[in-house]
Every structure is written in structure tokens, then in C-alpha cells.
CSV table of C-alpha atoms and ligand atoms in Angstrom, one decimal:
chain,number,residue,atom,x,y,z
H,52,UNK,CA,14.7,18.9,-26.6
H,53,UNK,CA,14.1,21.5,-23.6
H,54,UNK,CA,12.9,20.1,-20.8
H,55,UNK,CA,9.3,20.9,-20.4
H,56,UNK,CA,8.6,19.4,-23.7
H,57,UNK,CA,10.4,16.1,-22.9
H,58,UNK,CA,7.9,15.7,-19.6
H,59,UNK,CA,4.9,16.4,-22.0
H,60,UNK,CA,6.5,13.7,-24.5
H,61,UNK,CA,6.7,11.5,-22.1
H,62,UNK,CA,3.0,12.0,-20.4
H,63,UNK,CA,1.2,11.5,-23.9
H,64,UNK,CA,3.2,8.2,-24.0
H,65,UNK,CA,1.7,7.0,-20.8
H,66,UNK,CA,5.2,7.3,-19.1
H,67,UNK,CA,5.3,9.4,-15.8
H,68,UNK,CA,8.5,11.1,-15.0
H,69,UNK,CA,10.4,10.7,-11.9
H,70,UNK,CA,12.5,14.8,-11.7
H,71,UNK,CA,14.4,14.8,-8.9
H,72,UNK,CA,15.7,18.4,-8.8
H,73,UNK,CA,18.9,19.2,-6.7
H,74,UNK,CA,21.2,21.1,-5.7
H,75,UNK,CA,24.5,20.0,-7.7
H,76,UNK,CA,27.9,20.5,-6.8
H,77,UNK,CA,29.4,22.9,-9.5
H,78,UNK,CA,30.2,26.2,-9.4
H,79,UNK,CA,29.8,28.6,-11.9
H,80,UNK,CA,32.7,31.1,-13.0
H,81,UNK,CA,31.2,34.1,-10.2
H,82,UNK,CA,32.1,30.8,-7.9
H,83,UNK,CA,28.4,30.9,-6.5
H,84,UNK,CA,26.3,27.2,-6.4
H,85,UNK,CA,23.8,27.2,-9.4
H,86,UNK,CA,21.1,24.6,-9.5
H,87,UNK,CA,21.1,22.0,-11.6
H,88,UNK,CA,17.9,19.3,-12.6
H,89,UNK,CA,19.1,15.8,-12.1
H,90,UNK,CA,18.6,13.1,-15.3
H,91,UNK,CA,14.7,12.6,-15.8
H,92,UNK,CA,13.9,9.1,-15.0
H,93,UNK,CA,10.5,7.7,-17.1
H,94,UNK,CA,8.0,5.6,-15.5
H,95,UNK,CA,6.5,3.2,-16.5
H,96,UNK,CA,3.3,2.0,-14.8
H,97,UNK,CA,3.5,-1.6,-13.0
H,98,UNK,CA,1.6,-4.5,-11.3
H,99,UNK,CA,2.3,-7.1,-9.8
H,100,UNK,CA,-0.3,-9.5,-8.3
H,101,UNK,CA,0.0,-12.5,-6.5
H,102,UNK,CA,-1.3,-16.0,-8.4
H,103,UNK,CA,-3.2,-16.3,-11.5
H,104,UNK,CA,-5.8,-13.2,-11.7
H,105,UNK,CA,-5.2,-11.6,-15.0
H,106,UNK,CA,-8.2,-9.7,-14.9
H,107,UNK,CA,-7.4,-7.8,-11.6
H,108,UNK,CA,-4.2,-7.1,-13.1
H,109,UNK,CA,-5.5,-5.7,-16.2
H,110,UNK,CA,-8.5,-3.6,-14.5
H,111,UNK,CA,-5.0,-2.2,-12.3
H,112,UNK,CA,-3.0,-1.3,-15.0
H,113,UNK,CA,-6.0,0.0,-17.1
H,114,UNK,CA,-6.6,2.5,-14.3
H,115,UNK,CA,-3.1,3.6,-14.0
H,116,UNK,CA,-2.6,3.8,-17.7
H,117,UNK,CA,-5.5,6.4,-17.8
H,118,UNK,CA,-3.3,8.1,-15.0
H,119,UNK,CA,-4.7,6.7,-12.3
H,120,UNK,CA,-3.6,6.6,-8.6
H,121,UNK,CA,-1.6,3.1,-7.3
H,122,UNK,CA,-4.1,3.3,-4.6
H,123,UNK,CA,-7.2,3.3,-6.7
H,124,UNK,CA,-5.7,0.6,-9.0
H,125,UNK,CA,-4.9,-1.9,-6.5
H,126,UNK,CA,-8.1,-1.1,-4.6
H,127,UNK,CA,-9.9,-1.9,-7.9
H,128,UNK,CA,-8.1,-4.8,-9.1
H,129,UNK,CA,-8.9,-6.6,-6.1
H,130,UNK,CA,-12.4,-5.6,-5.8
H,131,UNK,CA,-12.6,-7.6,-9.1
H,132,UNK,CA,-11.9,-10.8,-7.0
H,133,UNK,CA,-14.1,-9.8,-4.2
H,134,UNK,CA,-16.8,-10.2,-6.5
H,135,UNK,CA,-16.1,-13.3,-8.4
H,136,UNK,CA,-18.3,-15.8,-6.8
H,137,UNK,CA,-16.2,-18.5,-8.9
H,138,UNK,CA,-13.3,-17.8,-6.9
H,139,UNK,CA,-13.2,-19.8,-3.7
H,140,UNK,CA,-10.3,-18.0,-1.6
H,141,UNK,CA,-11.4,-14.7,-1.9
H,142,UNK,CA,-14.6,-12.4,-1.5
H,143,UNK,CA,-17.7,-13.7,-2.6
H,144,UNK,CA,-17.7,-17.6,-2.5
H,145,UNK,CA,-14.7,-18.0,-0.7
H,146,UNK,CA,-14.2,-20.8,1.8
H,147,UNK,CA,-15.4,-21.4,5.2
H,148,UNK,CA,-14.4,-22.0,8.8
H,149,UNK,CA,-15.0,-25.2,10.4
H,150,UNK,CA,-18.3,-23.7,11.1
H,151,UNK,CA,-19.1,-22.7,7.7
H,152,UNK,CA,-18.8,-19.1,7.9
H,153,UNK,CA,-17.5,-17.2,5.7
H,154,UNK,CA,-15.1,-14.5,7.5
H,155,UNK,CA,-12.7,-12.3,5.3
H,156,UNK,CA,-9.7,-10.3,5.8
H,157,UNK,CA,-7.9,-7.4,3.9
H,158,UNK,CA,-5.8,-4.7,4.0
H,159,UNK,CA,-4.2,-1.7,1.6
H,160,UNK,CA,-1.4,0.7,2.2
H,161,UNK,CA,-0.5,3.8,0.0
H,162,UNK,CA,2.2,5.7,-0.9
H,163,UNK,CA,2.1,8.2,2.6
H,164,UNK,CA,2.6,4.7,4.6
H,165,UNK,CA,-1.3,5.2,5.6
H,166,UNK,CA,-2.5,1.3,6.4
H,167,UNK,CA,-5.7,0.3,6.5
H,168,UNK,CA,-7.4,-3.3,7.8
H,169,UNK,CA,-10.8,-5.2,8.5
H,170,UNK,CA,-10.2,-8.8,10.1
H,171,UNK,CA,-12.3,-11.2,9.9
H,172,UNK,CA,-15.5,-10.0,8.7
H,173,UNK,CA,-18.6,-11.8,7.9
H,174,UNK,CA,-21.4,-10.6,5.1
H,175,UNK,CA,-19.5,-8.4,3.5
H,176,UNK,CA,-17.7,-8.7,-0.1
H,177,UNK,CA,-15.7,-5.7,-0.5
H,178,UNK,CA,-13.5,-5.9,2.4
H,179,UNK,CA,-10.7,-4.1,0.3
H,180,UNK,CA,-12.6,-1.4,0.5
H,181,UNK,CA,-14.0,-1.5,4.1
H,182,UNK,CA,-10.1,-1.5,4.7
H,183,UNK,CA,-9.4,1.7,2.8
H,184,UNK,CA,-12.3,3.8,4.4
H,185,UNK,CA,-10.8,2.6,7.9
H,186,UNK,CA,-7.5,4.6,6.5
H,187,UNK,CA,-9.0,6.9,5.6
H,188,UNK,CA,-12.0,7.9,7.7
H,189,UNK,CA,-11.2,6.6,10.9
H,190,UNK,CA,-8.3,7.7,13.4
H,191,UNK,CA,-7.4,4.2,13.3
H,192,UNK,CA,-5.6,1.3,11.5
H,193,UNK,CA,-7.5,-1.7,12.4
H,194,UNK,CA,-11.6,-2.9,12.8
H,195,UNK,CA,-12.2,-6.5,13.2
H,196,UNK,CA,-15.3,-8.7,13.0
H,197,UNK,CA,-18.8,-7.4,14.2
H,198,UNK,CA,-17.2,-3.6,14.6
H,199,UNK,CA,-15.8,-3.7,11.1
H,200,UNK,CA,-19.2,-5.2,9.8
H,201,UNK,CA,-21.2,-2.5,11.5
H,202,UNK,CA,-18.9,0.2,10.3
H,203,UNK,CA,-19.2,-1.6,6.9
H,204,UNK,CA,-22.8,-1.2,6.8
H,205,UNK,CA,-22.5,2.7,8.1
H,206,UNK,CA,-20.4,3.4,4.9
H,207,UNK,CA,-23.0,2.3,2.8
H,208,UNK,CA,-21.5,-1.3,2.3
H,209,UNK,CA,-24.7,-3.6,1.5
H,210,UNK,CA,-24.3,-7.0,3.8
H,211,UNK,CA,-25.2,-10.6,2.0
H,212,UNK,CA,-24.5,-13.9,2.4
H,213,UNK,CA,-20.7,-15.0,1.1
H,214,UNK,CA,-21.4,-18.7,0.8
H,215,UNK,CA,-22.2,-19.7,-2.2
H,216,UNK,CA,-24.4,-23.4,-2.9
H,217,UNK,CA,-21.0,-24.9,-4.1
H,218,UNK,CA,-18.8,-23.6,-1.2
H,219,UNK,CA,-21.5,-25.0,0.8
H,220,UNK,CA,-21.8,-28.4,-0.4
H,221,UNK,CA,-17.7,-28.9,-0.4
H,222,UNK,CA,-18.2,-27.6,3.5
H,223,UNK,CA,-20.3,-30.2,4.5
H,224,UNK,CA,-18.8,-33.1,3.1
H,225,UNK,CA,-15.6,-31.8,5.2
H,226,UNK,CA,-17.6,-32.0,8.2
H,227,UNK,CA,-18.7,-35.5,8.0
H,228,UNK,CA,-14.9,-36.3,8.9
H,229,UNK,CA,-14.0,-33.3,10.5
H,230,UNK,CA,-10.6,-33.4,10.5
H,231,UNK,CA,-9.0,-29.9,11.1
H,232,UNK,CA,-6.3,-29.6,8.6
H,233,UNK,CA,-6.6,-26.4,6.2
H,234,UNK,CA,-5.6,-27.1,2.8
H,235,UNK,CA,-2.7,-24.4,2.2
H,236,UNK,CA,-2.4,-22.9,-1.4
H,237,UNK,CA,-2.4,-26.6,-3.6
H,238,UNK,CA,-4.5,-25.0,-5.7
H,239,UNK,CA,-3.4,-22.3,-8.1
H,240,UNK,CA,-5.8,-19.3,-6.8
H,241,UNK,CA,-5.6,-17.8,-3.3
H,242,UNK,CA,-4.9,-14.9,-1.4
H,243,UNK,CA,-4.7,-11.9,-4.0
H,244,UNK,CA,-1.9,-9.8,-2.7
H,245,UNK,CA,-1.1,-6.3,-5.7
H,246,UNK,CA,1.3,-4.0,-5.8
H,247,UNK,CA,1.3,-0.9,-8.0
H,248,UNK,CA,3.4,1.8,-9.4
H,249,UNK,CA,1.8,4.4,-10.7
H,250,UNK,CA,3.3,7.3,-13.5
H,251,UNK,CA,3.9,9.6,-10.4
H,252,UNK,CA,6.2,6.9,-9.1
H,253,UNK,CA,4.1,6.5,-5.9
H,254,UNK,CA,3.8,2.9,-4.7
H,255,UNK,CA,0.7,1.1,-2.9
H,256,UNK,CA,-0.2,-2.2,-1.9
H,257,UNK,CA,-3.3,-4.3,-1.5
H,258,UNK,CA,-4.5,-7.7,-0.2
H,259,UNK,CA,-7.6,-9.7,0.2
H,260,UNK,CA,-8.4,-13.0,1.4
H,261,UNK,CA,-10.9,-16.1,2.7
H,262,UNK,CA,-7.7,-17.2,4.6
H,263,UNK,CA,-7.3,-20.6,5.0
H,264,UNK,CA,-10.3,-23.1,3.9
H,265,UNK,CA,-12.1,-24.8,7.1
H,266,UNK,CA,-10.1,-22.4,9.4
H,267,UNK,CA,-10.6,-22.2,13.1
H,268,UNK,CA,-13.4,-19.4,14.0
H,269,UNK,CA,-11.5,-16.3,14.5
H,270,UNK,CA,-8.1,-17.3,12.6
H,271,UNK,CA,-6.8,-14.6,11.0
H,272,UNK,CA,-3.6,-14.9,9.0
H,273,UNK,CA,-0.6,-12.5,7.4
H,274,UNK,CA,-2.7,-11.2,4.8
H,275,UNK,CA,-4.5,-8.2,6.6
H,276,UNK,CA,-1.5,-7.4,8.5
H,277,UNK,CA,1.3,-4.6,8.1
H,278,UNK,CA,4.4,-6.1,7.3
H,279,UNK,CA,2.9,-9.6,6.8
H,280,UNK,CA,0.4,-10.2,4.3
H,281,UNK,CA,1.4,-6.8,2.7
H,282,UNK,CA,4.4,-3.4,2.9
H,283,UNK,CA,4.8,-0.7,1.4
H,284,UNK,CA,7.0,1.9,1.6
H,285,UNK,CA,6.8,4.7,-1.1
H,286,UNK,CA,10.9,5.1,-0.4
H,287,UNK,CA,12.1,1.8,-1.0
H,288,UNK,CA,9.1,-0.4,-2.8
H,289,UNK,CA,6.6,-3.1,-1.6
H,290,UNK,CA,6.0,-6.6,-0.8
H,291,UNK,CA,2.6,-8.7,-0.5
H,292,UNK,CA,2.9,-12.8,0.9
H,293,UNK,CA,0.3,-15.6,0.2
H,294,UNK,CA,0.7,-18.7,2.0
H,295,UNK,CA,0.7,-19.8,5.3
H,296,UNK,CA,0.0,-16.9,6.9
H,297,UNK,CA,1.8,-17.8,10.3
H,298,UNK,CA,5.0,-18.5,8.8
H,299,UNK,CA,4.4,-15.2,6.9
H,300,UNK,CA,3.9,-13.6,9.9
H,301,UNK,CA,5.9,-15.1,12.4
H,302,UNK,CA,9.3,-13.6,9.7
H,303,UNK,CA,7.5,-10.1,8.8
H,304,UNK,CA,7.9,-11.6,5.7
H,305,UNK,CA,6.7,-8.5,4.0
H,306,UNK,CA,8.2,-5.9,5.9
H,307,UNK,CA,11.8,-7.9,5.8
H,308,UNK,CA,11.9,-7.9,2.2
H,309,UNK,CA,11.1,-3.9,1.8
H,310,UNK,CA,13.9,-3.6,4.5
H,311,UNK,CA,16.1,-5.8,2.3
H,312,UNK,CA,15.7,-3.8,-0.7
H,313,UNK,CA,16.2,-0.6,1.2
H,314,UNK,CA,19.9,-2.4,1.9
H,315,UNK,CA,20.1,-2.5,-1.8
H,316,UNK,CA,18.8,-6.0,-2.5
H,317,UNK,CA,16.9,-6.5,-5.8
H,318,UNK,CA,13.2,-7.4,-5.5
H,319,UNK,CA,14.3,-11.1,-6.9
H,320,UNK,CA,16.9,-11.3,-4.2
H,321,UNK,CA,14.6,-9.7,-1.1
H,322,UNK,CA,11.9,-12.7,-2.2
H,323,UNK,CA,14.3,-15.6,-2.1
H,324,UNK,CA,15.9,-14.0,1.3
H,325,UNK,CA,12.5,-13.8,2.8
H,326,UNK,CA,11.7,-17.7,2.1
H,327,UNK,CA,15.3,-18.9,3.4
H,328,UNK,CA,14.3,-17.1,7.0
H,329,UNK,CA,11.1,-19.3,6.8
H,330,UNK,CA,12.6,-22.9,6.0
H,331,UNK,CA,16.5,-22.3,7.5
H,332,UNK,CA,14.4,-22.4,11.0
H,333,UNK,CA,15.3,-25.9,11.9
H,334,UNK,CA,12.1,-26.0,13.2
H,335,UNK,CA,9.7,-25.3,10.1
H,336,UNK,CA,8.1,-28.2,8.5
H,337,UNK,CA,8.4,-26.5,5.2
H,338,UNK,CA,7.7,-29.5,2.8
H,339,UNK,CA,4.3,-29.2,4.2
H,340,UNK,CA,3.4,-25.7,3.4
H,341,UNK,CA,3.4,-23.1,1.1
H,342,UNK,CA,4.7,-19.2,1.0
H,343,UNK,CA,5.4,-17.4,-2.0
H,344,UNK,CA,5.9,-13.5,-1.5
H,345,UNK,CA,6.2,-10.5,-4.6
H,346,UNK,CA,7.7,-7.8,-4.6
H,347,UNK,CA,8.4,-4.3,-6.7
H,348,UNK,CA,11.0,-1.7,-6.1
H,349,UNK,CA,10.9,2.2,-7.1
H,350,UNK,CA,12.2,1.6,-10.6
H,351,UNK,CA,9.4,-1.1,-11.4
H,352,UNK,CA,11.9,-3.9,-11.2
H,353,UNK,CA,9.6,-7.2,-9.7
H,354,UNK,CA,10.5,-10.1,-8.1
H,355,UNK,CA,8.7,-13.6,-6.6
H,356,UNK,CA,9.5,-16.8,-4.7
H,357,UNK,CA,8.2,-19.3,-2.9
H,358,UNK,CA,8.6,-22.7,-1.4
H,359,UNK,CA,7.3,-24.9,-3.4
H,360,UNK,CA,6.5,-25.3,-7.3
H,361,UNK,CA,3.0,-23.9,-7.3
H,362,UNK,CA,3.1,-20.4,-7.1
H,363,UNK,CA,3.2,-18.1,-10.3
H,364,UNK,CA,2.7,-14.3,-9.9
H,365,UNK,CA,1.2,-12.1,-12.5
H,366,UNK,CA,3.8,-8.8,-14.3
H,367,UNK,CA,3.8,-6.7,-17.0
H,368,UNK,CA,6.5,-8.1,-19.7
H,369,UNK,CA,7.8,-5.9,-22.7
H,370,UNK,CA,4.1,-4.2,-22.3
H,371,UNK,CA,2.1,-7.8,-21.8
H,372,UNK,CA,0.4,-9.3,-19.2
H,373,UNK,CA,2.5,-12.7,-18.3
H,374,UNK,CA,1.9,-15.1,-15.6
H,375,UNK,CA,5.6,-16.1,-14.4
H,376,UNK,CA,5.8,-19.4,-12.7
H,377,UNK,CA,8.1,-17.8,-10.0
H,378,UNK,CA,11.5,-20.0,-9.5
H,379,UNK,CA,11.3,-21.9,-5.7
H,380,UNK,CA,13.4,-22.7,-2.9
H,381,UNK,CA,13.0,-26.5,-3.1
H,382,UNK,CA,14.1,-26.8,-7.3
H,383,UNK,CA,17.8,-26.0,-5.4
H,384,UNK,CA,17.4,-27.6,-1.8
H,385,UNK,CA,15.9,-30.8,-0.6
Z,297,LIG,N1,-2.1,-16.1,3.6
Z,297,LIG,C1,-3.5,-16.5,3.8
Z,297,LIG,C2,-3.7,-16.7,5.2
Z,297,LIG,O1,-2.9,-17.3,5.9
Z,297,LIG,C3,-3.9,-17.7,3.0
Z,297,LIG,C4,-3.5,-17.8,1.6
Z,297,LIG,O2,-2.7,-17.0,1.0
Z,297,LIG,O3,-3.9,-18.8,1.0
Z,297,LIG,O4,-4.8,-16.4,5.7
């Protein structure tokens, strides 16, 4: 089949097609260099998302299988969170600080290694968003609390209240024993960290988060921060975290494990590397808290682990949506 026809093939089939064309070392008989296309590699579409949100995941992969962009399909699968009021650790209805506000954090990255981030931001849903337009209409990476709501508001973003009438209620029967001690990820359904390939083989990354429930005022976590919560890098692959965010962040979890891939570690590998930095630290008091990171490379190969039992990741299986329970560090070491 020549070559043109192939690519079209493989575009009506939803596949993209990775050409690299270079310069090959063989000589015709005149003894001059003649160009030659390297093998065409297919592509196949991917997302990975952290926890149980199937219907991010699909509103992702629906986008990129209409040919979408990585960056609008992680933008938009997480915006489905956002607005879910049901869901109490992200967007809309997600938990408090002590004080019972509602503050949110995000950040997205695409396939240029252009990074984006709002931190801690109050009355507004779609901070996924708010995050993209500071990448990409502001000189700079990173607008936190009453700034980012203000600049929010001058994009058009419409401010309302985050806590919902059940949110509420749980909040106040915290307080009548006020005891500051978040609950970290026991539940299945927190920080929504998605990576995505699209058929151009470009990479981007999103996450969005409540952080932790009942968190001190102005606690922010991993999840809005580059090479924490989230990394991408269009090169190598990407990386997203959920968890405790400052044992995320105190191992650049994210970043580490894109650098370990780059070393030629799979994304399976890079994941279980990451969490053996966090609890090999004679100092962490792992038993008590929960990481789990995911990860994709350039070929679409995935990967996840975490600490503890509780942490299953969402990836597209022989063309189905599956929610994996990811393999953890303590089913091998006590
Ligand atoms: N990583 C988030 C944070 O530390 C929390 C979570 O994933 O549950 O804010």
C-alpha cells in the first residue's frame, strides 16, 4: 500500500500516525545519502484518569476519538467533575476547610510544556479551566486565591457558592469536635488527576481538586503543582498523583516518574519507583496515608500504584473503559 493511502487508512480508523521521517544511513549506487521514511507507528488514543470517574474518561476519549486535542480532552473530562455536585472532593460540593470554605485547586499542562494553575480559589467551579486561561492568557504560570478569583470573574467565569446543603451538614458535625485530622483518600473518589494522548501523539495533563477535607485555610497540596500533582512532557510521557499531597510533593512525585521513563523505565515501573522514594524514607508514616500516582508514556503504555489497597485508576482495555484496581506497595512489604 503506498504510503499516503496507509496514513488515510489509518485516520478513518481513528488511529493517528506517529511518521518520523529521517535521514537513514544508506547510500544509493551514485554513493550520495537518499532519504528514507522511518516505520509508521499508529496511534491509538488514550486516557488515563485517576480513581473511579468513568464519565470524565469517556467525555476524554469521545473528544479525542472525534480527533480532538489531549488538551481539550483532559480539560473537558475534568470539567465533568467540576460540576458534579455529588462528588465531594472535587468542584462543586467538594469539601471544606476547618472554616467551611470551600477553596479549590487545579492545574493542566500540554504538549509545548505550557503549565497552567489557580490555588486555592473560592466560588468558582471550573478551576480546570481558570488554570488553562492563566496558560494561556497571562505571561504567567500561577494565580492564587482572591487574584485568581478576580481574574476568574474577568474571563467570564460566573462565581457561586461551592457548598452544597450535604457538604455543609457533614462540616458542622466535624466542628463540634474539632479535631484537625484530614481524612486522606479512604474513600474511593478524590483528586481527579487525566492524562491524554491524542491521535497526533501529543501528550497533556490535567488535575483538579477540593484537597484535603477540613484542611487548614490556605493549604494547598501536590495537585495544582508542576511536577507534583501533575507532569507532562510531550518527549517522554506524563504523570498525575492523588494522595497526600505533601508526600507527593515533598518527592516531585510526578516529575520523578516522567524522569524515570525518560531513563527508559516503563510507566508500571516509574509508578512503583515513585511510591518506594515516599515510604523507604525512614521517616514516613506511610501506613497512615495514601498516594497512588498514573502514568502514560508516548506509545500509550499506562501504569499506577499506590500505597495502599484503595486506589484504582481508570484505562482504556482492548477498546473498553476498565477501572484497574492498581497493584500496591504494602500487598509485598509490611
Ligand atoms: N492530593 C490532594 C491534596 O493533597 C488530595 C487528594 O488527592 O485527595 O490536596
Amino acid at each position: 500500500m503506498k504510503r499516503r493511502k496507509f496514513i488515510e487508512k489509518l485516520s478513518a480508523s481513528g488511529l493517528g500516525v506517529l511518521a518520523i521521517s529521517s535521514v537513514i544511513g544508506c547510500k544509493s549506487k551514485g554513493g550520495k545519502r537518499r532519504r528514507e521514511s522511518a516505520p509508521i507507528i499508529p496511534i491509538k488514543p488514550q486516557v488515563i484518569a485517576t480513581w473511579n470517574f468513568g464519565k470524565a474518561v469517556e467525555t476524554a476519549v469521545q473528544i479525542l476519538e472525534a480527533g480532538g486535542t489531549a488538551i481539550d480532552a483532559v480539560e473537558q473530562g475534568c470539567r465533568v467533575e467540576e460540576a458534579d455536585s455529588k462528588q465531594q472532593t472535587v468542584g462543586k460540593g467538594g469539601m471544606p476547610d476547618s472554616e467551611g470554605n470551600v477553596t479549590l485547586d487545579a492545574c493542566i499542562m500540554d504538549e509545548k510544556g505550557n503549565y497552567g494553575a489557580v490555588l486555592c480559589v473560592k466560588n468558582i467551579k471550573h478551576v480546570v479551566s481558570v488554570a488553562r486561561k492563566v496558560m494561556e492568557e497571562t505571561p504567567h504560570v500561577m494565580l492564587v486565591g482572591e487574584g485568581a478569583e478576580k481574574f476568574a470573574i474577568s474571563k467570564g467565569f460566573i462565581p457561586e457558592d461551592l457548598l452544597t446543603e450535604s457538604v455543609k451538614k457533614a462540616w458542622e458535625k466535624w466542628k463540634e469536635t474539632s479535631e484537625y485530622n484530614p481524612i486522606i483518600n479512604i474513600e474511593n473518589n478524590d483528586t481527579i488527576g487525566m492524562l491524554a494522548l491524542d491521535k497526533h501523539g501529543q501528550l497533556s495533563g490535567a488535575c483538579t481538586t477540593s484537597g484535603l477535607a477540613y484542611k487548614m485555610p490556605g493549604r494547598v497540596g501536590d495537585s495544582p503543582i508542576i511536577g507534583g500533582g501533575l507532569f507532562v512532557d510531550n518527549e517522554v510521557g506524563a504523570a498525575a498523583a492523588t494522595g497526600l499531597g505533601e508526600a507527593v510533593l515533598k518527592t516531585v512525585g510526578s516529575f520523578l516518574i516522567v524522569e524515570l521513563m525518560r531513563q527508559g523505565m516503563s510507566p508500571q515501573d516509574a509508578c512503583e519507583e515513585a511510591i518506594k522514594r515516599i515510604v523507604t524514607n525512614p521517616q514516613s508514616d506511610y501506613k497512615n496515608f495514601q498516594v497512588g500516582y498514573i502514568a502514560i508514556n508516548k506509545k500509550g503504555e499506562t501504569g499506577g500504584y499506590s500505597i495502599h489497597e484503595w486506589f484504582s485508576y481508570n484505562v482504556y482495555k482492548k477498546g473498553a473503559l476498565e477501572n484497574i484496581k492498581s497493584d500496591f506497595y504494602l500487598a509485598n512489604k509490611q
